[in-house]
mmCIF file of C-alpha atoms in Angstrom:
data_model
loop_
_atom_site.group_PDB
_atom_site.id
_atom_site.type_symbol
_atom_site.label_atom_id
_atom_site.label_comp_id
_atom_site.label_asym_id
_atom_site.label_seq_id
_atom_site.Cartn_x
_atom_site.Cartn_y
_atom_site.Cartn_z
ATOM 1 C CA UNK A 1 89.141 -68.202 -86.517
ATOM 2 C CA UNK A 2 88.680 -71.664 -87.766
ATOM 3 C CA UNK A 3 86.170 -73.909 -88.625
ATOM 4 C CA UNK A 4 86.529 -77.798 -87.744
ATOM 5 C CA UNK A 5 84.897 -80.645 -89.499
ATOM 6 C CA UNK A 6 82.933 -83.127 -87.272
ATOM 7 C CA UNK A 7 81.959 -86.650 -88.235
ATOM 8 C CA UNK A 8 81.466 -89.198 -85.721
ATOM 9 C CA UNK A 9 81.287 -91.988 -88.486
ATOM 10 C CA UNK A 10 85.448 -91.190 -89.128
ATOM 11 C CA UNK A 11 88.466 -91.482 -87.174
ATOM 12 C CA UNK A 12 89.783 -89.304 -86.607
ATOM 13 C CA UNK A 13 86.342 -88.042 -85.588
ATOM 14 C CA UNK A 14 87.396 -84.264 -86.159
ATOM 15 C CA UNK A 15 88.904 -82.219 -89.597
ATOM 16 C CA UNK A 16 90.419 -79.076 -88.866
ATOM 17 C CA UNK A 17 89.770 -76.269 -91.117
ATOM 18 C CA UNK A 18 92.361 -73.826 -92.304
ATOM 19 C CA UNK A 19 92.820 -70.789 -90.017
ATOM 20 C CA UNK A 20 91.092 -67.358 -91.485
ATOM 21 C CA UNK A 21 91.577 -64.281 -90.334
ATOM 22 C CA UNK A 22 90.524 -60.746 -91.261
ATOM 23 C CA UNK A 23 91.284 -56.935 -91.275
ATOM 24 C CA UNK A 24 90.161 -53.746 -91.079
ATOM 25 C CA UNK A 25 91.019 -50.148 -92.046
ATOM 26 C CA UNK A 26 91.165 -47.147 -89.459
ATOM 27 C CA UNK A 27 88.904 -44.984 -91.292
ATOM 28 C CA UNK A 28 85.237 -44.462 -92.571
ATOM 29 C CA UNK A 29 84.870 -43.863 -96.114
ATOM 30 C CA UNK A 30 82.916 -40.661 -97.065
ATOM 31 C CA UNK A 31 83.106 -41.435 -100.697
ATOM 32 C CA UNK A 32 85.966 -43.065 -102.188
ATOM 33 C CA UNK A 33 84.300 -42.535 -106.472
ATOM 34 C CA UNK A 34 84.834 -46.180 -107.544
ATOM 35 C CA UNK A 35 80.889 -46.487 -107.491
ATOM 36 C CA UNK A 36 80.043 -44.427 -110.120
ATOM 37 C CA UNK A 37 79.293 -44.395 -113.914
ATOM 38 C CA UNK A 38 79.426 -41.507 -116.664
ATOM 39 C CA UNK A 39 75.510 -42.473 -117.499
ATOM 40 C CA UNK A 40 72.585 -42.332 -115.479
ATOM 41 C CA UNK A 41 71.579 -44.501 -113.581
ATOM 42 C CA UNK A 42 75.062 -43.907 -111.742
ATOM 43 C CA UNK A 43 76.134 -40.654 -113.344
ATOM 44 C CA UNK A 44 78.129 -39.050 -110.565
ATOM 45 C CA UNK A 45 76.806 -35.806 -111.717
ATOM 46 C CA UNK A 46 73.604 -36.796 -109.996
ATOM 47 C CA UNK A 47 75.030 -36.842 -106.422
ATOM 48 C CA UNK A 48 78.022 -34.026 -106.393
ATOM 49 C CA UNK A 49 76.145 -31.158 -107.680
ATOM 50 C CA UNK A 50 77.146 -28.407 -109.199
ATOM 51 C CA UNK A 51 75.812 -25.153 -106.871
ATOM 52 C CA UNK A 52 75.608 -22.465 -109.028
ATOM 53 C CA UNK A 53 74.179 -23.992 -111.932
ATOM 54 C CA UNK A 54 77.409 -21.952 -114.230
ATOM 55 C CA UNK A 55 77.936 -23.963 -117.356
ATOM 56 C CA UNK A 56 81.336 -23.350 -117.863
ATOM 57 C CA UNK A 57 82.290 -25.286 -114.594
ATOM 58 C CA UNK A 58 81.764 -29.058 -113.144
ATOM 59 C CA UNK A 59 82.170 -32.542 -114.638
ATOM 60 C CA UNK A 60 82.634 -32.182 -118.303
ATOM 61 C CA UNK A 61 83.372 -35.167 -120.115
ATOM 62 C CA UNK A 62 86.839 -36.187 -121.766
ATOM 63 C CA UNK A 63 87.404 -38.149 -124.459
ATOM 64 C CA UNK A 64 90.030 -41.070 -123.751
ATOM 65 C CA UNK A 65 91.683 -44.034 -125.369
ATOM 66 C CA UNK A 66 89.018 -45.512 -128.104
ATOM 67 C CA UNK A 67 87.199 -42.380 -128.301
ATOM 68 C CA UNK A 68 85.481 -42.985 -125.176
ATOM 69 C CA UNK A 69 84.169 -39.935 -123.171
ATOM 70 C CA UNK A 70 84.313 -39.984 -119.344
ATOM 71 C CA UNK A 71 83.191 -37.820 -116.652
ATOM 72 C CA UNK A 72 85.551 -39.223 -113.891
ATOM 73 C CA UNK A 73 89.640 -39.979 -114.177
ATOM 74 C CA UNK A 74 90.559 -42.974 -114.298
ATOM 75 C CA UNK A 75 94.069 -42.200 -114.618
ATOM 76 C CA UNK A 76 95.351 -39.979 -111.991
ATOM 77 C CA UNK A 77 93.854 -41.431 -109.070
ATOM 78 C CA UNK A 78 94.750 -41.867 -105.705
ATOM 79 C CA UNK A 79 93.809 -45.067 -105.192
ATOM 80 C CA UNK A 80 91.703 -47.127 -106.826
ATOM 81 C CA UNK A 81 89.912 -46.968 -110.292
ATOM 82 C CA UNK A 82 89.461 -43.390 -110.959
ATOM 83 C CA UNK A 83 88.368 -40.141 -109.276
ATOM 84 C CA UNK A 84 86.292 -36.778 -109.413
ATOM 85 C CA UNK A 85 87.658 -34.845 -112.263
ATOM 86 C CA UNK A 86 86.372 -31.055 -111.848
ATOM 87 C CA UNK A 87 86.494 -28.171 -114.103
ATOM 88 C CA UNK A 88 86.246 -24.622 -112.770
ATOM 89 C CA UNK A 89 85.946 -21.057 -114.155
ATOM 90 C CA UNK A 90 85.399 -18.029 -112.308
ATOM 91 C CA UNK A 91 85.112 -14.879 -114.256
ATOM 92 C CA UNK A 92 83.349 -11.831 -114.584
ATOM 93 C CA UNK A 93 80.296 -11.432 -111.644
ATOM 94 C CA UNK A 94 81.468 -15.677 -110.879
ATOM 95 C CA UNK A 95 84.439 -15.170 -108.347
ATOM 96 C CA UNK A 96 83.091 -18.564 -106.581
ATOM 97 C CA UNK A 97 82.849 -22.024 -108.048
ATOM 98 C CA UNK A 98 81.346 -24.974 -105.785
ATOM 99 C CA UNK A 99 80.452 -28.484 -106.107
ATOM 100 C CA UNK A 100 78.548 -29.983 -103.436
ATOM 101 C CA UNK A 101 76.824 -33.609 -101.941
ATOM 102 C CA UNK A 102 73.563 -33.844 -99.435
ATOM 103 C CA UNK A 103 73.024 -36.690 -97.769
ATOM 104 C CA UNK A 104 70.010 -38.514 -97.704
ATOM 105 C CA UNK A 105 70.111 -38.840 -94.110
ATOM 106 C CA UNK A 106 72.808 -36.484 -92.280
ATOM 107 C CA UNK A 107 75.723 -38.170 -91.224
ATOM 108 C CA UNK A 108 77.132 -38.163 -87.598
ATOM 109 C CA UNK A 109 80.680 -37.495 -88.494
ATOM 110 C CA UNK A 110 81.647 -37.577 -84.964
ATOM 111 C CA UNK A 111 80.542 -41.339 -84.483
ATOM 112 C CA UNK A 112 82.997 -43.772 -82.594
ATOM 113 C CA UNK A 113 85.229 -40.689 -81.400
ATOM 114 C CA UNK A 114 86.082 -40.065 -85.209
ATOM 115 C CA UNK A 115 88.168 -36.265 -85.150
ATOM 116 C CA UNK A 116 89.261 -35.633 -88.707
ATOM 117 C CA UNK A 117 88.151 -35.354 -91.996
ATOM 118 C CA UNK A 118 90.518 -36.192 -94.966
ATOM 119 C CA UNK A 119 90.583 -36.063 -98.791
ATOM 120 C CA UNK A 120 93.093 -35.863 -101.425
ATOM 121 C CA UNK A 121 93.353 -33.207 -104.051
ATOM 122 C CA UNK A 122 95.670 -32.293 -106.959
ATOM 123 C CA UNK A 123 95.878 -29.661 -109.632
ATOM 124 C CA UNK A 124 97.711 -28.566 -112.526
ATOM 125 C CA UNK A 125 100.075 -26.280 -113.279
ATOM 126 C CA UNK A 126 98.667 -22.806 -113.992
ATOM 127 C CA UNK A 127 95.771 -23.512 -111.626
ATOM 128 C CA UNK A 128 94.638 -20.386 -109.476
ATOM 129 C CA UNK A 129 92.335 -19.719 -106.647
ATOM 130 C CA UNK A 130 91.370 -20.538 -102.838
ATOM 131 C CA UNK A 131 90.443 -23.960 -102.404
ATOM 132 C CA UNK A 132 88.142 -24.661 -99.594
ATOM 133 C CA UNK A 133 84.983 -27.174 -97.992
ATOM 134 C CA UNK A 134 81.995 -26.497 -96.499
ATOM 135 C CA UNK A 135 80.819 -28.800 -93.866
ATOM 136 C CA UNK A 136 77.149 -27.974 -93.733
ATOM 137 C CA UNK A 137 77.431 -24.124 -93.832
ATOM 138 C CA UNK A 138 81.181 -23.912 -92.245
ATOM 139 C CA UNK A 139 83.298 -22.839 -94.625
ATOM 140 C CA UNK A 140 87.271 -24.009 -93.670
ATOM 141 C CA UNK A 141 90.008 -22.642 -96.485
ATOM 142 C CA UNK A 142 92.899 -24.776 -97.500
ATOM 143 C CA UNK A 143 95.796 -22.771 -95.807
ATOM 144 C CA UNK A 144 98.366 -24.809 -95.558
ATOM 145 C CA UNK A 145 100.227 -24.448 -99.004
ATOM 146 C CA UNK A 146 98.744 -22.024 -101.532
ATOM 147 C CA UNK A 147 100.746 -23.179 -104.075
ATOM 148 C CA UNK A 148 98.944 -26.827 -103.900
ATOM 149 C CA UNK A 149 96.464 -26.678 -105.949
ATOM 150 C CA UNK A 150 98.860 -26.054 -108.534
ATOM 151 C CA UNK A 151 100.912 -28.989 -108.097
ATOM 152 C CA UNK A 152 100.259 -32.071 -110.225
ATOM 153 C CA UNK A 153 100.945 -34.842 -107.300
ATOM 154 C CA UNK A 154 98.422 -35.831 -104.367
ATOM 155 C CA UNK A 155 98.087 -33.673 -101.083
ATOM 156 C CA UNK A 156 96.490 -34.602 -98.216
ATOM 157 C CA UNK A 157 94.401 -32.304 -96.771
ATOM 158 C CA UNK A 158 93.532 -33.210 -93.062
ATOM 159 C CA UNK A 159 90.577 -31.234 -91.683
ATOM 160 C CA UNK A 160 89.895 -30.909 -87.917
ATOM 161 C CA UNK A 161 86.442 -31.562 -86.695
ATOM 162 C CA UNK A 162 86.465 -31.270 -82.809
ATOM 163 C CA UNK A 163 85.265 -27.296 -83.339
ATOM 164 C CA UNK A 164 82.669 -28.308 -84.775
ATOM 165 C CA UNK A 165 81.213 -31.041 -82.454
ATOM 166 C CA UNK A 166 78.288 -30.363 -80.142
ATOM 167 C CA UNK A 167 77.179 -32.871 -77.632
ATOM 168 C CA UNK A 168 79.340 -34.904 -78.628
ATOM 169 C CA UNK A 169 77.567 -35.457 -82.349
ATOM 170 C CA UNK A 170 78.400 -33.787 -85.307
ATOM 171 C CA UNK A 171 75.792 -33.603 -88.346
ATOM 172 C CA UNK A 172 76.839 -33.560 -92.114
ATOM 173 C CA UNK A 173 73.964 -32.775 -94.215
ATOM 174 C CA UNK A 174 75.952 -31.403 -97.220
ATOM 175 C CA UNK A 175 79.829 -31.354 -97.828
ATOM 176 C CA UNK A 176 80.582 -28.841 -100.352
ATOM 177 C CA UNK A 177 84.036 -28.100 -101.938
ATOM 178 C CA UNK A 178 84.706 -25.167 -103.822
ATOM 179 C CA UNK A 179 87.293 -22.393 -105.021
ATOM 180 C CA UNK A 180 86.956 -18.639 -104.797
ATOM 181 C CA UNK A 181 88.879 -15.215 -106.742
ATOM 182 C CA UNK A 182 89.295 -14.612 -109.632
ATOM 183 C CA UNK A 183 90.948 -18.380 -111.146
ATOM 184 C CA UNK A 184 90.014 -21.048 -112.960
ATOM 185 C CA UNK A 185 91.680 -24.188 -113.496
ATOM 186 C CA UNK A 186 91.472 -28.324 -113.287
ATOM 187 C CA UNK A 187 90.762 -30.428 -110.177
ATOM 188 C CA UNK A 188 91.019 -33.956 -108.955
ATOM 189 C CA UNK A 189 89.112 -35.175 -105.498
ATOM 190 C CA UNK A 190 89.783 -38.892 -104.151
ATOM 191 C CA UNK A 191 89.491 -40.687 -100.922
ATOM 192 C CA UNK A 192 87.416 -38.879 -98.980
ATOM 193 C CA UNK A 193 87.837 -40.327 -95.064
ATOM 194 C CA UNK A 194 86.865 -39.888 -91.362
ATOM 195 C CA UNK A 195 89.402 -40.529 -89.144
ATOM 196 C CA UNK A 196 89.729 -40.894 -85.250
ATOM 197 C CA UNK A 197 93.255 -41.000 -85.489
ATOM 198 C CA UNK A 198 94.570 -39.265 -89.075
ATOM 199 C CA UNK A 199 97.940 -39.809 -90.233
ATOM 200 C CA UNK A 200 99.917 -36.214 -90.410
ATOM 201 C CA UNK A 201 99.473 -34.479 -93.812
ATOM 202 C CA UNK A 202 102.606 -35.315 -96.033
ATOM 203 C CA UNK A 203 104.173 -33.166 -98.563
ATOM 204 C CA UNK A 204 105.979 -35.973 -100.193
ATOM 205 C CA UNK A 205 105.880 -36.177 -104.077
ATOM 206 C CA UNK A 206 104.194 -38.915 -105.912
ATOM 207 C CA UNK A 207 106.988 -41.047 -107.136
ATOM 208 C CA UNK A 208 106.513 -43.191 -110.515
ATOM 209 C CA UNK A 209 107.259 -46.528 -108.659
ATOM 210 C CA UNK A 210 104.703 -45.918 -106.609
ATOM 211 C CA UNK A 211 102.288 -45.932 -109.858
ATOM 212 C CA UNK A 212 100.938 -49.042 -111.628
ATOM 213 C CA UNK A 213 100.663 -48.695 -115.669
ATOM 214 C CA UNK A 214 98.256 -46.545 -116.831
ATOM 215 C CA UNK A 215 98.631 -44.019 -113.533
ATOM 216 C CA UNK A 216 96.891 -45.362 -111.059
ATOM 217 C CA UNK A 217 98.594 -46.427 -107.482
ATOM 218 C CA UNK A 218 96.710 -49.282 -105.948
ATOM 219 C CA UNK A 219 94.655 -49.040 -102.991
ATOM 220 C CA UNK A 220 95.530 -51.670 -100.010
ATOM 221 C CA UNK A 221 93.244 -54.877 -100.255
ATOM 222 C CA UNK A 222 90.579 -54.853 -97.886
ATOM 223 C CA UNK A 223 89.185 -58.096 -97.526
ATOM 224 C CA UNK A 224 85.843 -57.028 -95.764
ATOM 225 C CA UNK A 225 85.175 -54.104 -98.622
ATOM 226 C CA UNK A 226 81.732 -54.539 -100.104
ATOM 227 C CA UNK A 227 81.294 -51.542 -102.883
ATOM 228 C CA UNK A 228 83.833 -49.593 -101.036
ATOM 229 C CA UNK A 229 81.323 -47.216 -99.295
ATOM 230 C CA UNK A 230 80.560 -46.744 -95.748
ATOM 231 C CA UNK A 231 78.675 -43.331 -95.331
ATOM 232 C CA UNK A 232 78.003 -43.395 -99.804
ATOM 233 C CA UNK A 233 75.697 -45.284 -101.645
ATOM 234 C CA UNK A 234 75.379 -49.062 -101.529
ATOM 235 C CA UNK A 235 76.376 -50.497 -104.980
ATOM 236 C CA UNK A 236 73.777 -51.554 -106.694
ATOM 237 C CA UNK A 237 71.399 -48.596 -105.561
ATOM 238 C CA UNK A 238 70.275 -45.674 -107.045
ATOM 239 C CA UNK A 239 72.912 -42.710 -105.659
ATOM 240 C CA UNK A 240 70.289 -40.507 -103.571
ATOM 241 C CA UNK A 241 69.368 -43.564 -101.715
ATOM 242 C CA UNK A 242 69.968 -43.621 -97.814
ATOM 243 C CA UNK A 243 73.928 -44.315 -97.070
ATOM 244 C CA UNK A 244 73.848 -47.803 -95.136
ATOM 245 C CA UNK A 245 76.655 -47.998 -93.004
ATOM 246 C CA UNK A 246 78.425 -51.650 -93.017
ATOM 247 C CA UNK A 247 79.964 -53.049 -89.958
ATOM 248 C CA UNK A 248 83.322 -53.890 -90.863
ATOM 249 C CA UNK A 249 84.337 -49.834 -91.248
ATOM 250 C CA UNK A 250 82.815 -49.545 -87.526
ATOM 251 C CA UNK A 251 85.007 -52.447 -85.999
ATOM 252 C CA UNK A 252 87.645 -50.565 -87.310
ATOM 253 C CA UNK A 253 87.473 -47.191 -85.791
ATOM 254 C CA UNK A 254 85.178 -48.159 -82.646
ATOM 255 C CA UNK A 255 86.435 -49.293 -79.069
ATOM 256 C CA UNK A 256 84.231 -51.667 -76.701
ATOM 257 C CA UNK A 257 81.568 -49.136 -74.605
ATOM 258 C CA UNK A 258 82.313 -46.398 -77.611
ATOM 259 C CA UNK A 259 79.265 -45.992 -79.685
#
């Protein structure tokens, strides 16, 4: 678009502006962790909850550069700032470790004909165990590659939701993620999405060009981004608020007529 100048008292009578324009991306974001803090009033610990109440699994904090302890990663993320750094050990009676989020108000994850859930997980080496989610109470394992979890580069998990649309609405009160057996290990979680069309699940390994110092690959500039939340928290807000959804993420997965 452009905006034009008009001055009746000049001659030319009209100034043309510069022409702006503006994007959008082709997915909702569930949470993408660039919102939160290691303190109250943002801890992140006070939205992804840990289930079982075990104390030897979760967010525990690390100590980084400067003697600075943080809950979340800043330097192994997928995009952005940092990620959800999570700790698990199942032993003894404990063959199940989960970490989960409720929503305020339960999201319709089937909203402008979205189909798929994504996120992005990595491991370590020596990591064990079944990863899986829980959408509400329906509990989908990670089958794909059971070595994954394992691996210390980014896979993308792509999750179909169709099955579990009714009516054509499908809603998310909690989204849990967890691991099962006998394992324990070290977890990342980043860019959780909703997708109407989801690009196919690659295998390829995170190359170092594609990482900016300090380990973090840069996520694509969104112009219309405010906080970086669509179905999270508003910045600014206490996390157990409400999610507000903004319109920029719907222009960019809804056609005319499509709710």
């Amino acid at each position: 678009w452009r905006v034009d100048e008009v001055n009746t008292l000049m001659s030319p009578s009209i100034c043309r502006g510069e022409v702006w324009s503006f994007s959008t991306l082709p997915y909702l974001v569930v949470d993408d962790f660039e919102s939160y803090g290691n303190s109250p009033p943002d801890d992140i610990r006070e939205v992804w909850i840990n289930t079982l109440d075990w104390p030897v699994v979760g967010m525990v904090p690390h100590e980084y550069a400067g003697g600075v302890d943080r809950i979340t990663e800043p330097n192994m993320c997928h995009g952005g700032k940092q990620c959800m750094s999570l700790t698990y050990v199942n032993t003894g009676a404990v063959d199940v470790w989960e970490i989960a989020r409720t929503f305020a108000t339960a999201q319709n994850w089937a909203v402008c004909g979205v189909k798929t859930l994504v996120l992005f997980f990595r491991g370590v080496p020596g990591n064990t165990g079944q990863l899986y989610v829980k959408i509400n109470d329906r509990k989908i394992p990670y089958d794909s590659d059971g070595g994954a979890i394992a691996r210390s580069s980014w896979t993308q998990w792509n999750i179909d939701l169709t099955p579990l649309v009714t009516r054509g609405d499908l809603p998310v009160g909690t989204l849990t993620v967890g691991v099962s057996g006998s394992a324990s290990g070290v977890l990342y979680l980043d860019d959780i999405r909703l997708y109407r069309d989801a690009p196919p699940a690659s295998d390829k390994i995170l190359q170092l060009s594609d990482v900016r110092p300090g380990g973090r690959r840069p996520k694509p500039r969104d112009p219309g981004r405010v906080g970086g939340q669509l179905l999270g928290h508003p910045p600014g807000t206490a996390p157990h608020r409400s999610p507000q959804p903004t319109r920029r993420s719907t222009l960019a997965l809804c056609r005319p007529g499509r709710r």
